XYZ file of C-alpha atoms in Angstrom:
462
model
C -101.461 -135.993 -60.227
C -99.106 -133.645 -62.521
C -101.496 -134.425 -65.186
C -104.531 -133.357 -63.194
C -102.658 -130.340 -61.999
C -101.347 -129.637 -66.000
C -105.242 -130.079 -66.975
C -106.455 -127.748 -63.977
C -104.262 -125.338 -65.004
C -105.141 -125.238 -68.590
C -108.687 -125.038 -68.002
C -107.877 -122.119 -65.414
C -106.087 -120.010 -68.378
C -108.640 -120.623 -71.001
C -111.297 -119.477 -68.676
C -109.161 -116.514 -67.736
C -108.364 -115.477 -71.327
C -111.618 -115.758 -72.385
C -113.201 -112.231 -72.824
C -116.674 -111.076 -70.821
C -119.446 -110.198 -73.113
C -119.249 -106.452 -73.368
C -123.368 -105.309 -72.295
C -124.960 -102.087 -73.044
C -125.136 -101.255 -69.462
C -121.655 -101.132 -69.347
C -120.874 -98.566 -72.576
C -124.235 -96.580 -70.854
C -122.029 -96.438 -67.422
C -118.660 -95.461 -69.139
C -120.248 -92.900 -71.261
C -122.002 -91.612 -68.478
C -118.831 -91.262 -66.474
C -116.450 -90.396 -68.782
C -117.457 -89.402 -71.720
C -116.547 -85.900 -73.062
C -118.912 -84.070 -73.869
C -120.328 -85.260 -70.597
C -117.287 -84.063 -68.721
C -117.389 -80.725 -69.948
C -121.007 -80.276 -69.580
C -120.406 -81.007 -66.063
C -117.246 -78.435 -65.802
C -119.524 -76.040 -67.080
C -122.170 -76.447 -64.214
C -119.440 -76.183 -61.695
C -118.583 -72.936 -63.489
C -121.788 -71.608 -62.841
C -121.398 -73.194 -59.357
C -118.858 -70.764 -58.422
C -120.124 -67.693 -60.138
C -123.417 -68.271 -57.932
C -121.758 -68.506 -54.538
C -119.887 -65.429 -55.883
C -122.800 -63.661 -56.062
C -123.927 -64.658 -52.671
C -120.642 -62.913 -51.354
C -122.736 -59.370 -51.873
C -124.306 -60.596 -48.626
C -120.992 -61.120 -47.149
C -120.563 -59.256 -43.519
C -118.104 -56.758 -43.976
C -115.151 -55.743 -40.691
C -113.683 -52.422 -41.707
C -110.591 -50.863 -39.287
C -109.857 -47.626 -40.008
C -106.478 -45.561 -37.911
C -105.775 -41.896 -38.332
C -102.650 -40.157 -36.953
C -101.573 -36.972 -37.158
C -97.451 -37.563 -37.034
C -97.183 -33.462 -37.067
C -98.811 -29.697 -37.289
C -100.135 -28.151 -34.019
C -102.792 -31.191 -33.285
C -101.880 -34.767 -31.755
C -105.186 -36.521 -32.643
C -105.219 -40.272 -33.074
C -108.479 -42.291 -34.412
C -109.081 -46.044 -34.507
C -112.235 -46.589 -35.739
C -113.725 -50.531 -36.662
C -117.317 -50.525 -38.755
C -118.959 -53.812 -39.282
C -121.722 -53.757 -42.438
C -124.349 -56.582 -43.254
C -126.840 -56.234 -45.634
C -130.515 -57.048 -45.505
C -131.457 -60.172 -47.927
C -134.925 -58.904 -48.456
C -134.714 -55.084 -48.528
C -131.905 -52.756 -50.165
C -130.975 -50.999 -47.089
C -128.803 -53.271 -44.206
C -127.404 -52.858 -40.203
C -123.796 -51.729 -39.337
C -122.441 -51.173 -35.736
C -119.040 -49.912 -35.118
C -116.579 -48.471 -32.199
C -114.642 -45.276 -32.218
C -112.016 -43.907 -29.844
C -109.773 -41.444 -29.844
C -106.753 -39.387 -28.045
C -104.596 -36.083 -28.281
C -106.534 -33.150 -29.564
C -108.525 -32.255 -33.007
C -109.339 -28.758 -34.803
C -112.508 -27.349 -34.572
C -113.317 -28.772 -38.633
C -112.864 -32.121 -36.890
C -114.823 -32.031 -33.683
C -116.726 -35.066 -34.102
C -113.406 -37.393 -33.920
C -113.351 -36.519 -29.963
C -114.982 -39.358 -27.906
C -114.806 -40.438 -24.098
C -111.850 -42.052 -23.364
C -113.455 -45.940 -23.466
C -114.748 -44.790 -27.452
C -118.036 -44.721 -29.107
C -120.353 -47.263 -29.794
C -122.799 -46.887 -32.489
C -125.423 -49.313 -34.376
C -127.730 -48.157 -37.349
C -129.988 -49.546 -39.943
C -131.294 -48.561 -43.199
C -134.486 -49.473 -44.672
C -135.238 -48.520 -48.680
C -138.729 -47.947 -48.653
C -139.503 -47.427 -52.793
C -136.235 -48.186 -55.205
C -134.578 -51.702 -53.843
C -136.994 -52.403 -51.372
C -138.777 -55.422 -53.186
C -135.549 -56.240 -55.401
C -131.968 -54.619 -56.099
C -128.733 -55.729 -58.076
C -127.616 -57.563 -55.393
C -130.466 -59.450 -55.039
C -130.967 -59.984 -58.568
C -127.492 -60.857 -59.478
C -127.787 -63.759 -56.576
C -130.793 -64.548 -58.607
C -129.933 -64.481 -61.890
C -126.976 -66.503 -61.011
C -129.088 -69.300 -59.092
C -131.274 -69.113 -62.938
C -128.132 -69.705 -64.375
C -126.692 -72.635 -62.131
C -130.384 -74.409 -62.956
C -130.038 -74.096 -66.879
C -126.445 -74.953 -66.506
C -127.543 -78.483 -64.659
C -130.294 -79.025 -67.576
C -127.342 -78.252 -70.101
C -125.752 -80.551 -68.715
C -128.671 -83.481 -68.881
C -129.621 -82.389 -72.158
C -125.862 -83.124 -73.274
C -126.212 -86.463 -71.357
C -129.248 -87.339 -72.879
C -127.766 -86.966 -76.193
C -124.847 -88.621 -75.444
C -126.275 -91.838 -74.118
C -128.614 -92.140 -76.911
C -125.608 -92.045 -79.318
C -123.563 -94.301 -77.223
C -127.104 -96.468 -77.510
C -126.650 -96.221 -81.328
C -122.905 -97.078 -81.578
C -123.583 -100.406 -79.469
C -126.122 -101.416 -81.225
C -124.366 -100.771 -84.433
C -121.109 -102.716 -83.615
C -123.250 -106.078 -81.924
C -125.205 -105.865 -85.361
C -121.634 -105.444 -86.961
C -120.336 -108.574 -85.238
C -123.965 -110.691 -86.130
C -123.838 -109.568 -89.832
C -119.432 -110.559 -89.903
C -120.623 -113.920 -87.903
C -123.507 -114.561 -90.555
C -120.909 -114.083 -93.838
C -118.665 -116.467 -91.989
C -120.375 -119.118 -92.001
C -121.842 -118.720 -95.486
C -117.590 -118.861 -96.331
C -117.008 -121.735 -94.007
C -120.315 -123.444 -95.800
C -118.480 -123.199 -99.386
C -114.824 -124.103 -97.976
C -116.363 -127.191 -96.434
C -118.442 -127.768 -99.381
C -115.348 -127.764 -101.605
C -113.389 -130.557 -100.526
C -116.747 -132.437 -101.264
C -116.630 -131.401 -104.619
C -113.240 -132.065 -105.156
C -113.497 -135.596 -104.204
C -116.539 -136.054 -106.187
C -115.182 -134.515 -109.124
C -112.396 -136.879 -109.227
C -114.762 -139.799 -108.609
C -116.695 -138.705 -111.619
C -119.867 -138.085 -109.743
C -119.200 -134.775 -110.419
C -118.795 -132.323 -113.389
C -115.064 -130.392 -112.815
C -116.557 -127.187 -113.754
C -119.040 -127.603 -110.514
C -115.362 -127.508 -108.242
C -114.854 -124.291 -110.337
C -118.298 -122.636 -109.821
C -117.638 -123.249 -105.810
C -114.205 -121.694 -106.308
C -116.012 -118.449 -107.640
C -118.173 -118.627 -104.916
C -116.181 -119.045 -102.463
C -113.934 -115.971 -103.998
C -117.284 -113.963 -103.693
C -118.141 -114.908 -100.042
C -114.494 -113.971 -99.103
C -114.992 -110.939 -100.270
C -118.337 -110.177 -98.234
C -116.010 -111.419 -95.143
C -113.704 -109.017 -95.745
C -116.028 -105.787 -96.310
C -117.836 -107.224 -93.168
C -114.597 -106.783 -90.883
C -114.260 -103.698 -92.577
C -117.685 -102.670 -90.852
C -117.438 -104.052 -87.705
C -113.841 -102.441 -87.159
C -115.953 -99.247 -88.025
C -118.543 -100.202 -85.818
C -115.618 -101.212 -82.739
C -113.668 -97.763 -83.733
C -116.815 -95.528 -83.335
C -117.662 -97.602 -79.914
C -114.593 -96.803 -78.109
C -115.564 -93.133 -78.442
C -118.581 -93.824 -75.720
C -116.338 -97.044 -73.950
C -113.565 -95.773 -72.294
C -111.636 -96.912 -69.018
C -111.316 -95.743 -65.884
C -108.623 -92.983 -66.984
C -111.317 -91.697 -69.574
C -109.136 -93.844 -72.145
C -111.283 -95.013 -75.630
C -111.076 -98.816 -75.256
C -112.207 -100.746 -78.761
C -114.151 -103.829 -77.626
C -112.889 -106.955 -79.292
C -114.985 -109.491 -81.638
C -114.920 -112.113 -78.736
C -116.734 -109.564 -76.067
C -120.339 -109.280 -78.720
C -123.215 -110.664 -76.594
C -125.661 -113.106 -77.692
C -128.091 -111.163 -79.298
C -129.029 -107.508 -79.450
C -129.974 -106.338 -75.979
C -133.545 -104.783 -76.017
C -134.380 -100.554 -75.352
C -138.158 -100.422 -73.752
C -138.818 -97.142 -73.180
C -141.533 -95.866 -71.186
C -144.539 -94.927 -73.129
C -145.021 -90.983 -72.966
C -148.071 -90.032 -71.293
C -149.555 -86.344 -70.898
C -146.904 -83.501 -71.718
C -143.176 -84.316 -72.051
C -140.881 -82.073 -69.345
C -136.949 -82.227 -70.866
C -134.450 -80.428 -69.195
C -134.755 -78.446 -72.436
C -138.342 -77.122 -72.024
C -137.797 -76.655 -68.551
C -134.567 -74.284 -69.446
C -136.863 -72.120 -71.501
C -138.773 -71.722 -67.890
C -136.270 -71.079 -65.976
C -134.900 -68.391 -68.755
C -138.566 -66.746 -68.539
C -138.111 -66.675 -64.600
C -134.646 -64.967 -65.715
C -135.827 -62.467 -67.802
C -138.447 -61.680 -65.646
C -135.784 -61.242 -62.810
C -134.119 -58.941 -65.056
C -137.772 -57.030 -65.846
C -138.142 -56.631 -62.013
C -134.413 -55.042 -61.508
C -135.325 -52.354 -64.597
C -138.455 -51.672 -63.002
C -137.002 -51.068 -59.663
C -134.787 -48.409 -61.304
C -137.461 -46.633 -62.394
C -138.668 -45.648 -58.630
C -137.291 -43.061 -56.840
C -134.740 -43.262 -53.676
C -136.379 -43.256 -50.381
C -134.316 -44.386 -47.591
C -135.210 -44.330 -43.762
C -132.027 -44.510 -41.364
C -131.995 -44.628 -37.691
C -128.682 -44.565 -35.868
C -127.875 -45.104 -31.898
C -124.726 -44.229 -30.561
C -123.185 -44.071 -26.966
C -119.674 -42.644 -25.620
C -118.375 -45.010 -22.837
C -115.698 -44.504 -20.242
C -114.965 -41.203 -18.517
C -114.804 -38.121 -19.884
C -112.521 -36.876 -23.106
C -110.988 -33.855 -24.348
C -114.340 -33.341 -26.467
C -116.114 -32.482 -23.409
C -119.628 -33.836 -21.077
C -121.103 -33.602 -24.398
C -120.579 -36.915 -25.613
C -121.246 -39.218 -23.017
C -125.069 -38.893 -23.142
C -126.526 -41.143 -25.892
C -127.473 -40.093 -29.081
C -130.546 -41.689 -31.255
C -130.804 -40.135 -34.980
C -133.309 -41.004 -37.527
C -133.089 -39.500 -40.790
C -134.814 -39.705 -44.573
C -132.638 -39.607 -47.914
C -134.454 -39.098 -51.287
C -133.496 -39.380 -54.872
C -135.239 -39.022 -58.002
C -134.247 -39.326 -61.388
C -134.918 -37.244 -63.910
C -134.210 -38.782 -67.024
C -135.031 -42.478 -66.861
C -134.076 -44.129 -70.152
C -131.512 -46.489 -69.424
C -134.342 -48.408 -67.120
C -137.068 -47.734 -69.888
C -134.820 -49.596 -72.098
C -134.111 -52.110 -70.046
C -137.833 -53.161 -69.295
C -138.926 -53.044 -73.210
C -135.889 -55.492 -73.501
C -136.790 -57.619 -70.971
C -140.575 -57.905 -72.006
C -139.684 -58.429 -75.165
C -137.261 -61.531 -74.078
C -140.123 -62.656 -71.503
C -142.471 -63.184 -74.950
C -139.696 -64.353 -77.284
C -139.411 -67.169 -73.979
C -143.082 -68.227 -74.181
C -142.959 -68.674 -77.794
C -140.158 -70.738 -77.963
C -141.396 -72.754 -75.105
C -144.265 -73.289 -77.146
C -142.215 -73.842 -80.206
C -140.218 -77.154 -78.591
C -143.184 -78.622 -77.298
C -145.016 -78.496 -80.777
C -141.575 -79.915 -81.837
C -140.964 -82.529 -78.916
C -144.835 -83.985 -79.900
C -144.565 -84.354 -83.534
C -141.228 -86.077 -83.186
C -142.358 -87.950 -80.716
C -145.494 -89.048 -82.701
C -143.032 -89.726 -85.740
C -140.939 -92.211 -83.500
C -143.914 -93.940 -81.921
C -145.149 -94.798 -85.981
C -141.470 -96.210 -86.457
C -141.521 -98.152 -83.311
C -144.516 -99.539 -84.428
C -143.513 -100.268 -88.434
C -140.085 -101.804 -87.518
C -141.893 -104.052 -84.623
C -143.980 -105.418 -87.352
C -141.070 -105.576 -89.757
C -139.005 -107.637 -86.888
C -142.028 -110.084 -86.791
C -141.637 -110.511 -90.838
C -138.616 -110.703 -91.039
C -138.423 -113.239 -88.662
C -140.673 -115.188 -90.384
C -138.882 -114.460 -93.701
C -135.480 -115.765 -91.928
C -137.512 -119.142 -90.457
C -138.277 -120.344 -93.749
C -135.421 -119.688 -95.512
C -133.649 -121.476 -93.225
C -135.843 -124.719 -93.625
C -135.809 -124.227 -97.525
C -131.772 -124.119 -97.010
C -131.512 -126.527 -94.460
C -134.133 -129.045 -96.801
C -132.060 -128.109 -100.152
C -128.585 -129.364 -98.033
C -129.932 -132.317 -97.268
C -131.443 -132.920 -100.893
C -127.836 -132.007 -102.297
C -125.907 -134.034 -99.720
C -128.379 -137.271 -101.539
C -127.717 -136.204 -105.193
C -131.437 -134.698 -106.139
C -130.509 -131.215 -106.092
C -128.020 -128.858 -108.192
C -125.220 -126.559 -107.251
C -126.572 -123.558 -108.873
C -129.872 -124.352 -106.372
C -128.611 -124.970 -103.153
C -126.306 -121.816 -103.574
C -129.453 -119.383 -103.940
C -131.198 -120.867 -100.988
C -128.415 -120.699 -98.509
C -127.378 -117.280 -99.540
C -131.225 -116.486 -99.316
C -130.995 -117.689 -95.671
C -128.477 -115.342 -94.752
C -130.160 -112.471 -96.188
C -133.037 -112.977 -94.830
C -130.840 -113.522 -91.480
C -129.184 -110.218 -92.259
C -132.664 -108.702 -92.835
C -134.284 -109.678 -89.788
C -130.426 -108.488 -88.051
C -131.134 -104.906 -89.565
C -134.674 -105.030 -88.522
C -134.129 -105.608 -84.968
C -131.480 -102.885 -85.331
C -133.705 -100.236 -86.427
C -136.292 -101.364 -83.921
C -133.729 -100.857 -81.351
C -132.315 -97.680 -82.781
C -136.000 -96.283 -83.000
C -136.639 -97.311 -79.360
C -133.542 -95.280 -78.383
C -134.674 -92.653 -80.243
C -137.957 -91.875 -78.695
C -135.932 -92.982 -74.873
C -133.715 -89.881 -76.284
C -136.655 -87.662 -76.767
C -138.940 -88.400 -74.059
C -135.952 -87.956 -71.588
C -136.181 -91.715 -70.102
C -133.150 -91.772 -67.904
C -133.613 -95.633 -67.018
C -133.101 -96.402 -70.444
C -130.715 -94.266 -71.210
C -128.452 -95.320 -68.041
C -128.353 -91.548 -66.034
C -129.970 -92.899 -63.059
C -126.850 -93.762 -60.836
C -124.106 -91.632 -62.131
């Protein structure tokens, strides 16, 4: 039973130690998360977050309280008066209300402070009718900042996008890395084997000595493409952590034992009809800006014309100011300004036409862009899935030529120098069709990168 138990055990800790394949959806989900450039993308939208709901806070209702005492001189008066302003969201003018009372006595300069002794109530509106009444600053700002919260969120995919198609690149890198160390490997572990054969033989006399010695420099030579390997897939695992990090935003450097099986593969949608990035939708919503910006300047070019209307009532029995105040009041009124000299606005609208065109061309500019790269990527998606198939090929016979010229050796009909070229021609080839599938895979995230595929590219559920 304590044997079981030791055995149970054992099997329970080897399990435990042994490392989980790291997978691409995995780095894509970390980088995603945590990634820098990511993060501050992201800080930067929430920037423009807040300077949009400060512009919405021109539209804030405003409660004003106002007190007036005179504490000494001949009059007494006191005033408490409380105004409350809200502007209109489609028109420059807005309502206020307000209520007014007062006590003691005023001079004649400030007759309009008396009021029955329950106060004033009073409610108006104003309504622009040329300058502000289509747009105004406030409006405009609220607008412009909106424009500026939308190009911040495409920023902040375009950022992603990029991102994830490096992270893409780095994983691909280190698996083909770990294949390329795992291929050199066994080429060594082929000659150290191989050498204790040759030894024996050798002493046996089946053997020429100097055969033990050409192994030896072989096997000095295959050490040394071990050795530049684990140089590259260190690299490779150094450049990874940038894009794999832990839940603390950490870089973590994946280990040799977490490479997969094989090179995980990118199949990206097929582009079809024109390609929308958040980049070439940026440009539009920086044309909608600038044309925001055209529509302000051109507002200021209009004259002032303001209607106001005004209703007031004194409450409460008669003050000091007399029966005059307690009947109501209605007012309506019209304020006009013109400007003379206009060229502050004039300048503004040439530069915001000339930004409006200077939009649409380089609008036009990235698209012409965005379709011959993506033309160029769809030719290398193509080439390197032929190359894959030929190389695979390539790497299927050289491994029956080396597997054949082992077997030939192992029965005494072949040479050293021969069975050395075709087992180091099998792992070329093997290393070929490794840095084929790479490319392929590279070129696939490539043209995921450029044609915005957020499946591929793991932005779906962040």
């Amino acid at each position: 039973m304590k044997l079981i138990l030791t055995l149970a055990i054992g099997l329970f800790s080897s399990a435990a130690g042994q490392a989980q394949p790291l997978t691409l959806a995995q780095v894509l989900r970390s980088s995603a998360q945590r990634a820098p450039q990511i993060v501050e993308a992201m800080a930067n939208e929430k920037q423009a977050e807040g300077r949009a709901l400060s512009a919405e806070g021109a539209f804030d209702t405003v409660f004003n309280v106002d007190t007036r005492s005179r504490v000494g001189g001949y009059y007494d008066g006191t005033t408490v008066e409380t105004t409350v302003k809200r502007p209109f969201r489609n028109n420059g003018g807005g309502l206020y209300g307000g209520y007014r009372v007062s006590r003691g006595t005023f001079p004649i300069y400030e007759d309009r402070s008396y009021t029955n002794r329950l106060g004033e109530l009073k409610f108006g509106a104003i309504f622009s009718l040329l300058r502000d009444r289509l747009t105004d600053t406030r409006r405009t700002k609220v607008a412009l900042a909106d424009y500026d919260l939308q190009i911040a969120a495409l920023e902040q995919e375009m950022v992603a996008i990029g991102v994830q198609a490096q992270a893409i690149a780095a994983y691909q890198a280190w698996v083909a890395a770990g294949f390329k160390l795992r291929a050199y490997r066994e080429l060594l572990d082929l000659s150290t084997r191989r050498r204790s054969i040759l030894s024996r033989q050798a002493q046996l006399g089946a053997r020429a000595a100097i055969t033990v010695v050409e192994n030896d420099q072989n096997l000095v030579r295959r050490r040394g493409l071990v050795v530049r390997s684990e140089q590259e897939f260190a690299e490779a695992a150094n450049a990874l952590s940038f894009y794999y990090r832990d839940g603390d935003g950490r870089m973590v450097e994946p280990t040799e034992d977490q490479l997969p099986d094989a090179l995980p593969p990118i199949n990206p949608l097929s582009p079809i009809g024109p390609i929308d990035r958040p980049d070439t939708i940026a440009v539009l919503v920086k044309l909608d800006r600038s044309l925001a910006e055209l529509a302000l300047a051109e507002n200021d070019l209009r004259p002032q014309l303001d209607l106001l209307g005004e209703v007031s009532k004194d409450i409460g029995p008669q003050g000091l100011g007399g029966a005059s105040r307690t009947p109501a009041e209605a007012i309506a009124g019209v304020r006009l300004s013109v400007p003379l000299q206009r060229r502050a606005a004039k300048g503004r609208v040439v530069e915001a036409r000339a930004k409006a065109e200077a939009l649409l061309a380089r609008q036009q500019v990235i698209r012409d862009q965005i379709t011959t790269k993506v033309d160029a990527i769809l030719i290398a998606v193509r080439s390197s899935g032929s190359l894959v198939e030929l190389a695979a090929q390539e790497e299927a016979l050289a491994r029956r030529m080396a597997g054949a010229e082992r077997r030939r050796f192992e029965m005494g009909v072949s040479d050293f120098f021969l069975i050395n070229q075709r087992e180091e021609a099998a792992t070329d080839a093997r290393i070929r069709l490794l840095e084929a599938r790479y490319r392929a895979a590279v070129a696939s995230a490539d043209l995921a990168a450029t044609t915005a595929d957020r499946s591929v590219l793991g932005l779906n559920n962040r």
